[in-house]
Coordinates of C-alpha atoms in Angstrom, one line a residue:
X1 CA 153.1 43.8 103.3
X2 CA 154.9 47.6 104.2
X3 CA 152.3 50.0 103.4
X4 CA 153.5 53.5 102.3
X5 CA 150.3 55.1 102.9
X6 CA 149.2 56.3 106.6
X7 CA 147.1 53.8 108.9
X8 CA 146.1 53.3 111.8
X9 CA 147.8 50.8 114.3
X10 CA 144.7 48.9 114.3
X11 CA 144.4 48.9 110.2
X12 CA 148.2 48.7 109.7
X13 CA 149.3 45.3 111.6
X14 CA 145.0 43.7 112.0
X15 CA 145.5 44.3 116.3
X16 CA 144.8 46.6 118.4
X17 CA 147.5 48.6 119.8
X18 CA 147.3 50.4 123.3
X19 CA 149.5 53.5 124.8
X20 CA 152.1 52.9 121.9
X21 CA 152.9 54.9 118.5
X22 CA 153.4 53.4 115.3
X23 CA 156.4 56.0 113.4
X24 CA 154.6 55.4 109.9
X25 CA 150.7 56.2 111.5
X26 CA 152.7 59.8 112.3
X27 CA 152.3 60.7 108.6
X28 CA 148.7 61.4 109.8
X29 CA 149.8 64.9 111.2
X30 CA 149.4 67.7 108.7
X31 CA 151.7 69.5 106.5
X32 CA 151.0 73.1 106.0
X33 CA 151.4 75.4 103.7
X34 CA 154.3 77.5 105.6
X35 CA 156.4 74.3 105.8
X36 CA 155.6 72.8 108.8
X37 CA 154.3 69.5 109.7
X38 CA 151.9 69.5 113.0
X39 CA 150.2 66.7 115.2
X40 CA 147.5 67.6 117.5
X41 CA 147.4 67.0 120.8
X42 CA 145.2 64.7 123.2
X43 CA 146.6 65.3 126.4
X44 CA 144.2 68.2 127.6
X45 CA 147.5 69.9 127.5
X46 CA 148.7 70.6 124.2
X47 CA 146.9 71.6 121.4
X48 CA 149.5 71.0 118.5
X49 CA 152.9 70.7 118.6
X50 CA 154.8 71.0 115.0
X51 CA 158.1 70.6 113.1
X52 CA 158.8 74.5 111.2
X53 CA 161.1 75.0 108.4
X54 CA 161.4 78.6 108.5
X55 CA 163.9 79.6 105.9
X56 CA 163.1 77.2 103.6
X57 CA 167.1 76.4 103.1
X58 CA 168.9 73.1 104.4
X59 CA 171.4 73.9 106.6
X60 CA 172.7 69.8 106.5
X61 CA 171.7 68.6 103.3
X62 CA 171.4 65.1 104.4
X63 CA 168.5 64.2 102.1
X64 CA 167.8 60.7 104.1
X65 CA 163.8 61.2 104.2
X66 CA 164.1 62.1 100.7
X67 CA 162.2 65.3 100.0
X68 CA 161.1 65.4 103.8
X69 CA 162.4 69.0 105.0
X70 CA 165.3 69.5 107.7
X71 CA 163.2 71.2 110.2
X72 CA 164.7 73.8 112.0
X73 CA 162.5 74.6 114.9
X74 CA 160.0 72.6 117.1
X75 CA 156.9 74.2 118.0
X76 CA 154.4 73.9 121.4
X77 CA 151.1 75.2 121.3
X78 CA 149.5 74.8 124.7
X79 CA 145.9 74.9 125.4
X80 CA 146.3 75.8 129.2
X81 CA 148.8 77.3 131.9
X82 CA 151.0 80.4 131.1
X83 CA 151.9 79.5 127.5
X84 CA 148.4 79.4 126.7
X85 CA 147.8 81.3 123.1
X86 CA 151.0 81.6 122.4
X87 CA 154.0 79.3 121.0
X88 CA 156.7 77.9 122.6
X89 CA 159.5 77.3 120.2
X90 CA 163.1 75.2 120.9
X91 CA 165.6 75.9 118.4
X92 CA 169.3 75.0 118.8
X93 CA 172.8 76.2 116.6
X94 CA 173.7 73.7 114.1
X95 CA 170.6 71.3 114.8
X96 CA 168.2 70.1 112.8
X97 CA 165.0 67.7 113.1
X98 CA 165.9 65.1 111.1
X99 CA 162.7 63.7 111.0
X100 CA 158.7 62.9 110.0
X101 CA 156.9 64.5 112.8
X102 CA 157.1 64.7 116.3
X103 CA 155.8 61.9 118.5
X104 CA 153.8 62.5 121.7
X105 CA 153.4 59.7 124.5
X106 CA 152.9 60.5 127.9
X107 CA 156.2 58.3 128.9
X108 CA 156.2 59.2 133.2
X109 CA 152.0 58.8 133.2
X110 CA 151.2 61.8 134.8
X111 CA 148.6 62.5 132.1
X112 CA 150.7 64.9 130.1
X113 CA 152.8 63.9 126.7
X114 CA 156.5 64.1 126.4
X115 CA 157.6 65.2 123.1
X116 CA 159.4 62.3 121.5
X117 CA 161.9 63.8 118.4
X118 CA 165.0 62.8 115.8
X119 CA 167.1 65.7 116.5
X120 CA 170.7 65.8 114.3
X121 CA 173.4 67.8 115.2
X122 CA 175.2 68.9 112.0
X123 CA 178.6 67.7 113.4
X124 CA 177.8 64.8 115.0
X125 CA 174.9 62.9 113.4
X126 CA 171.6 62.4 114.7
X127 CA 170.2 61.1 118.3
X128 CA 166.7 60.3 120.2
X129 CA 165.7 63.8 122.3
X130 CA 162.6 64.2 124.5
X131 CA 160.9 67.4 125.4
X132 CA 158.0 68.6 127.6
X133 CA 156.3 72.2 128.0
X134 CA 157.3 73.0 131.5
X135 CA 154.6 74.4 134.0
X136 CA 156.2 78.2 133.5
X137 CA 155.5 77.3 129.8
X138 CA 159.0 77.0 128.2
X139 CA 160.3 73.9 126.2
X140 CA 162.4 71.8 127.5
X141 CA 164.8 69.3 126.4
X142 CA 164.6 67.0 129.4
X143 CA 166.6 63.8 128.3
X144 CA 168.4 62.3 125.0
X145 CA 170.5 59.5 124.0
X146 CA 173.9 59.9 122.7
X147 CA 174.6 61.2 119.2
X148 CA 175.7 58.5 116.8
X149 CA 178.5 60.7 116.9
X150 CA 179.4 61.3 113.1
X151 CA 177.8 64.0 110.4
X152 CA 174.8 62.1 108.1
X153 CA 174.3 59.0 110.5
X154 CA 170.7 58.6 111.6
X155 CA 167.9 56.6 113.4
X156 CA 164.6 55.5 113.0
X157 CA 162.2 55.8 115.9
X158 CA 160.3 51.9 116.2
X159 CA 157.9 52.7 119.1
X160 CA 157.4 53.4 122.7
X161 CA 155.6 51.3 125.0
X162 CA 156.7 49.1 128.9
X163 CA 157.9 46.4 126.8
X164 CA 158.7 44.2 129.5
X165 CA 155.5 44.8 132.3
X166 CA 158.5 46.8 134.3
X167 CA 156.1 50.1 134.7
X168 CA 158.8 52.0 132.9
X169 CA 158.1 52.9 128.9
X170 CA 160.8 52.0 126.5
X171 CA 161.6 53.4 123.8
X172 CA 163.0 51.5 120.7
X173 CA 164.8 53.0 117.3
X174 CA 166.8 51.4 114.4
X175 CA 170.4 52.6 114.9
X176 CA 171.5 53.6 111.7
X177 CA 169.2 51.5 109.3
X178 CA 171.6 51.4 106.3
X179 CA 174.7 50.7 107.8
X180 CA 174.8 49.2 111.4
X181 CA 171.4 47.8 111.5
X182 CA 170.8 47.6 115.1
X183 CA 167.4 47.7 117.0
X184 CA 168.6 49.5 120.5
X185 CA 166.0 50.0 123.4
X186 CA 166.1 52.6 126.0
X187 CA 164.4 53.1 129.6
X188 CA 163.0 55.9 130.7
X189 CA 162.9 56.5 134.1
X190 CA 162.9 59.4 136.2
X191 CA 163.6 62.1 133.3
X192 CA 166.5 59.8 132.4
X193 CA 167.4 57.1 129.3
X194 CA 169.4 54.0 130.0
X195 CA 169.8 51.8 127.2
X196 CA 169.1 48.1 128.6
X197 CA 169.0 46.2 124.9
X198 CA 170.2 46.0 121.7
X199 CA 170.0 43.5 118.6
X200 CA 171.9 43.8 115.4
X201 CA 170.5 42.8 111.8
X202 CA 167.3 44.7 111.8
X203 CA 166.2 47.7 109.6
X204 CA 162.9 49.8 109.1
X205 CA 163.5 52.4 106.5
X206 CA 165.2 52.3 103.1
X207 CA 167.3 56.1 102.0
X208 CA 165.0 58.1 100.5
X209 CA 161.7 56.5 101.7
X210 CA 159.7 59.7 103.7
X211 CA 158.2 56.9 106.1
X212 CA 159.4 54.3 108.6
X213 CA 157.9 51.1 108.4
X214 CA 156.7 48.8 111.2
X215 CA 156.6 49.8 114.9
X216 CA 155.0 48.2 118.2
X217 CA 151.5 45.8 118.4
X218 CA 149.9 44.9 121.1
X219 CA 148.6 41.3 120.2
X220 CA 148.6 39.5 123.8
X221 CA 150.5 40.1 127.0
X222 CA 152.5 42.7 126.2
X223 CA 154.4 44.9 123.2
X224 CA 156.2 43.3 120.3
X225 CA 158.1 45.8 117.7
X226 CA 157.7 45.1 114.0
X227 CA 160.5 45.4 112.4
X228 CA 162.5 44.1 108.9
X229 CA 165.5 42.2 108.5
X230 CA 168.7 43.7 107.8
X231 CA 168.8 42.0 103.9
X232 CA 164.9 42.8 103.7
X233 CA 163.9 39.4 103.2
X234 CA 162.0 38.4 106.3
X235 CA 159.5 40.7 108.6
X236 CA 160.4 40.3 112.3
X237 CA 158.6 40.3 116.0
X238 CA 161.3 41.1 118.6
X239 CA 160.1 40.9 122.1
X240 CA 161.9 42.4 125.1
X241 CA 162.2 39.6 127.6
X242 CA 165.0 39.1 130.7
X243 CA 166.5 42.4 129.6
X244 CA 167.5 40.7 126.1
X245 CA 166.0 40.9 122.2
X246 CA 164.1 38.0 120.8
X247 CA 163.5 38.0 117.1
X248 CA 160.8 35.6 115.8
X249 CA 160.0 35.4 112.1
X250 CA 156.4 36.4 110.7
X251 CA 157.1 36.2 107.1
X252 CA 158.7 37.3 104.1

């Protein structure tokens, strides 16, 4: 039932999903030949915002996404305003993006994306960062959740979507999916995270795999996130409802 190859939200879970992401459909964005790995952009805003690997060496050597590079810069091609032509690059000492390509969802729906990223630090593991090109045309890290707070711990990005008809978008990621297991949703709202759930005993990526599995449908009245269980035995629906994680069984 996990499929390795890219799809579609539509294709990948048979319903049609609306204003959320699916982490595996981001395999869609291209890899070029000077080591980057781009998604373009539907905003009206951006044209293509990328992942670079410019010296071709791994400054952390983590390996989690298998052969998947360490990417070292992240780049924001703009299609108006003052960065227009040009790139706009965020780079930052001992960081990395730990991570399959970059995510864009317009999460304050003004009709421009945020930039949604895995982004490790080298000392202290990896955490969930946001970006936006400014109106003066710089990158900017505008919010981010803690990092786990220890070299070669990770997270896998599940979605983004108002999961609970609040008008806010949450964001939702696997909290180190080989060791603690634990689906953890945050809030954004006004340029700020809060976390407002959490449920242990989940995962959505096995070391090594250069994918994430699952993600968010949208089936009926609102979001549901896909997601495994921690023994990868049973594939789960967890539903955001009175600020607390319901997991429902769908199958084996």
């Amino acid at each position: 039932m996990f499929i390795k190859a890219p799809r579609l939200p539509g294709r990948f879970w048979q319903c049609l999903a609306r204003g959320v992401w699916l982490a595996a459909a981001l395999l869609a964005g291209h890899a070029s030949a000077d080591s980057s790995r781009c998604v373009s952009g539907g905003d009206g805003h951006l044209a293509e915002v990328c992942y670079q690997n410019v010296t071709g060496t791994a400054p952390y050597g983590h390996g989690v996404l298998g052969d998947t590079p360490e990417w070292e810069r992240l780049v924001v091609r703009a299609l108006r305003g003052p960065a227009a032509g040009r790139p706009s690059v965020f780079t930052a000492p001992r960081q990395i993006f730990e991570d399959i390509a970059p995510r864009l969802i317009d999460l304050d729906f003004d009709g421009r994306d945020e930039i949604v990223t895995v982004q490790s630090s080298i000392s202290e593991g990896a955490r969930l960062a946001i970006f936006r090109l400014t109106d003066s045309g710089q990158l900017a890290l505008i919010s981010a959740t803690p990092y786990i707070g220890r070299p070669f711990r990770w997270l896998a990005p599940a979605g983004a979507a108002d999961l609970d008809n609040d008008g806010h978008i949450e964001l939702a990621y696997v909290d180190r999916p080989h060791l603690a297991k634990t689906l953890r949703i945050w809030r954004f709202k006004n340029d700020a995270l809060s976390e407002v759930a959490r449920l242990a005993g989940v995962s959505n990526h096995k070391i090594g795999w250069p994918f994430i599995i699952g993600g968010i449908r949208t089936c009926g009245a609102k979001p549901t996130i896909i997601v495994a269980d921690g023994g990868w035995s049973k594939l789960l629906a967890v539903d955001l409802v009175d600020g607390t994680l319901e997991a429902r069984r769908l199958g084996p």
